[in-house]
mmCIF file of C-alpha atoms in Angstrom:
data_model
loop_
_atom_site.group_PDB
_atom_site.id
_atom_site.type_symbol
_atom_site.label_atom_id
_atom_site.label_comp_id
_atom_site.label_asym_id
_atom_site.label_seq_id
_atom_site.Cartn_x
_atom_site.Cartn_y
_atom_site.Cartn_z
ATOM 1 C CA ASP A 30 0.876 17.909 -20.132
ATOM 2 C CA GLU A 31 0.002 17.677 -16.462
ATOM 3 C CA ASP A 32 1.975 15.203 -14.324
ATOM 4 C CA LEU A 33 -0.631 13.035 -12.574
ATOM 5 C CA SER A 34 1.729 10.621 -10.840
ATOM 6 C CA GLY A 35 0.869 10.149 -7.196
ATOM 7 C CA SER A 36 -2.592 11.670 -7.560
ATOM 8 C CA PHE A 37 -6.072 10.383 -6.746
ATOM 9 C CA SER A 38 -8.838 10.313 -9.316
ATOM 10 C CA ARG A 39 -11.839 12.422 -8.385
ATOM 11 C CA ASN A 40 -14.099 9.776 -9.962
ATOM 12 C CA PHE A 41 -14.084 7.768 -6.730
ATOM 13 C CA ALA A 42 -16.317 8.118 -3.674
ATOM 14 C CA GLU A 43 -15.430 10.236 -0.658
ATOM 15 C CA ILE A 44 -13.335 8.246 1.841
ATOM 16 C CA ARG A 45 -13.670 10.412 4.952
ATOM 17 C CA ASP A 46 -14.648 8.259 7.981
ATOM 18 C CA ARG A 47 -14.540 5.076 5.898
ATOM 19 C CA ASP A 48 -12.442 1.932 6.202
ATOM 20 C CA CYS A 49 -10.060 1.697 3.225
ATOM 21 C CA TYR A 50 -7.924 -1.078 1.761
ATOM 22 C CA VAL A 51 -4.714 -0.186 -0.059
ATOM 23 C CA VAL A 52 -4.126 -2.580 -2.976
ATOM 24 C CA ASP A 53 -1.044 -2.911 -5.192
ATOM 25 C CA ASP A 54 0.553 -5.536 -7.397
ATOM 26 C CA THR A 55 4.022 -5.675 -5.783
ATOM 27 C CA ILE A 56 5.845 -4.405 -2.685
ATOM 28 C CA THR A 57 9.541 -3.883 -3.287
ATOM 29 C CA SER A 58 10.582 -1.011 -1.028
ATOM 30 C CA GLY A 59 7.177 -0.245 0.502
ATOM 31 C CA THR A 60 7.349 3.419 -0.512
ATOM 32 C CA THR A 61 4.287 3.445 -2.783
ATOM 33 C CA MET A 62 2.036 1.715 -0.258
ATOM 34 C CA THR A 63 3.296 3.916 2.587
ATOM 35 C CA GLU A 64 2.522 7.017 0.504
ATOM 36 C CA ALA A 65 -0.955 5.643 -0.258
ATOM 37 C CA ILE A 66 -1.577 4.991 3.456
ATOM 38 C CA THR A 67 -0.560 8.584 4.219
ATOM 39 C CA ALA A 68 -2.828 9.931 1.458
ATOM 40 C CA VAL A 69 -5.796 7.921 2.769
ATOM 41 C CA ARG A 70 -5.236 9.309 6.275
ATOM 42 C CA GLU A 71 -4.851 12.879 4.963
ATOM 43 C CA ARG A 72 -8.277 12.524 3.318
ATOM 44 C CA GLY A 73 -9.858 11.296 6.550
ATOM 45 C CA GLY A 74 -9.988 7.603 5.675
ATOM 46 C CA ASN A 75 -9.005 4.700 7.909
ATOM 47 C CA PRO A 76 -6.484 2.367 6.215
ATOM 48 C CA VAL A 77 -7.318 -1.043 7.718
ATOM 49 C CA ALA A 78 -5.138 -3.317 5.548
ATOM 50 C CA CYS A 79 -2.830 -3.521 2.552
ATOM 51 C CA ALA A 80 -3.336 -6.268 -0.009
ATOM 52 C CA VAL A 81 -0.610 -7.134 -2.492
ATOM 53 C CA LEU A 82 -0.067 -9.898 -5.021
ATOM 54 C CA THR A 83 3.710 -10.194 -4.579
ATOM 55 C CA ASP A 84 5.697 -9.156 -1.519
ATOM 56 C CA LYS A 85 9.404 -8.927 -2.353
ATOM 57 C CA ARG A 86 10.253 -7.481 1.046
ATOM 58 C CA GLY A 87 8.619 -9.793 3.600
ATOM 59 C CA VAL A 88 6.822 -7.134 5.625
ATOM 60 C CA GLU A 89 4.011 -7.773 8.076
ATOM 61 C CA SER A 90 2.895 -4.149 8.320
ATOM 62 C CA LEU A 91 3.578 -0.692 6.894
ATOM 63 C CA ASP A 92 3.047 2.425 9.003
ATOM 64 C CA GLY A 93 0.960 0.351 11.437
ATOM 65 C CA VAL A 94 -1.270 -1.175 8.729
ATOM 66 C CA PRO A 95 -1.141 -4.975 8.266
ATOM 67 C CA VAL A 96 0.058 -6.291 4.891
ATOM 68 C CA TYR A 97 -1.465 -9.407 3.324
ATOM 69 C CA SER A 98 0.191 -10.946 0.263
ATOM 70 C CA LEU A 99 -0.656 -13.776 -2.095
ATOM 71 C CA VAL A 100 3.030 -14.564 -2.804
ATOM 72 C CA GLN A 101 6.055 -13.762 -0.656
ATOM 73 C CA VAL A 102 9.439 -13.858 -2.404
ATOM 74 C CA LEU A 103 12.231 -15.388 -0.323
ATOM 75 C CA ARG A 104 15.894 -15.126 -1.254
ATOM 76 C CA VAL A 105 17.632 -18.481 -1.004
ATOM 77 C CA GLY A 106 21.361 -18.936 -0.392
ATOM 78 C CA GLN A 107 22.272 -15.329 0.392
ATOM 79 C CA ASP A 108 23.900 -14.166 3.592
ATOM 80 C CA GLU A 109 22.024 -11.427 5.391
#
């Protein structure tokens, strides 16, 4: 079996010279979205924004790309 983790499907349109939005369900560490931003750039696309349902980290941008979230998780009662 071929490991397809971290790969792009070839069923999608070419992204070279196009504005792209990176979408995910949750940001915890930001690694997955940062890797996706890098992959978009490597394929000639322009990542203009990240959209996420739940932001567990409270980030405003990743690798220079703004992050917009529906829900931002805040930790209450913990010392930083």
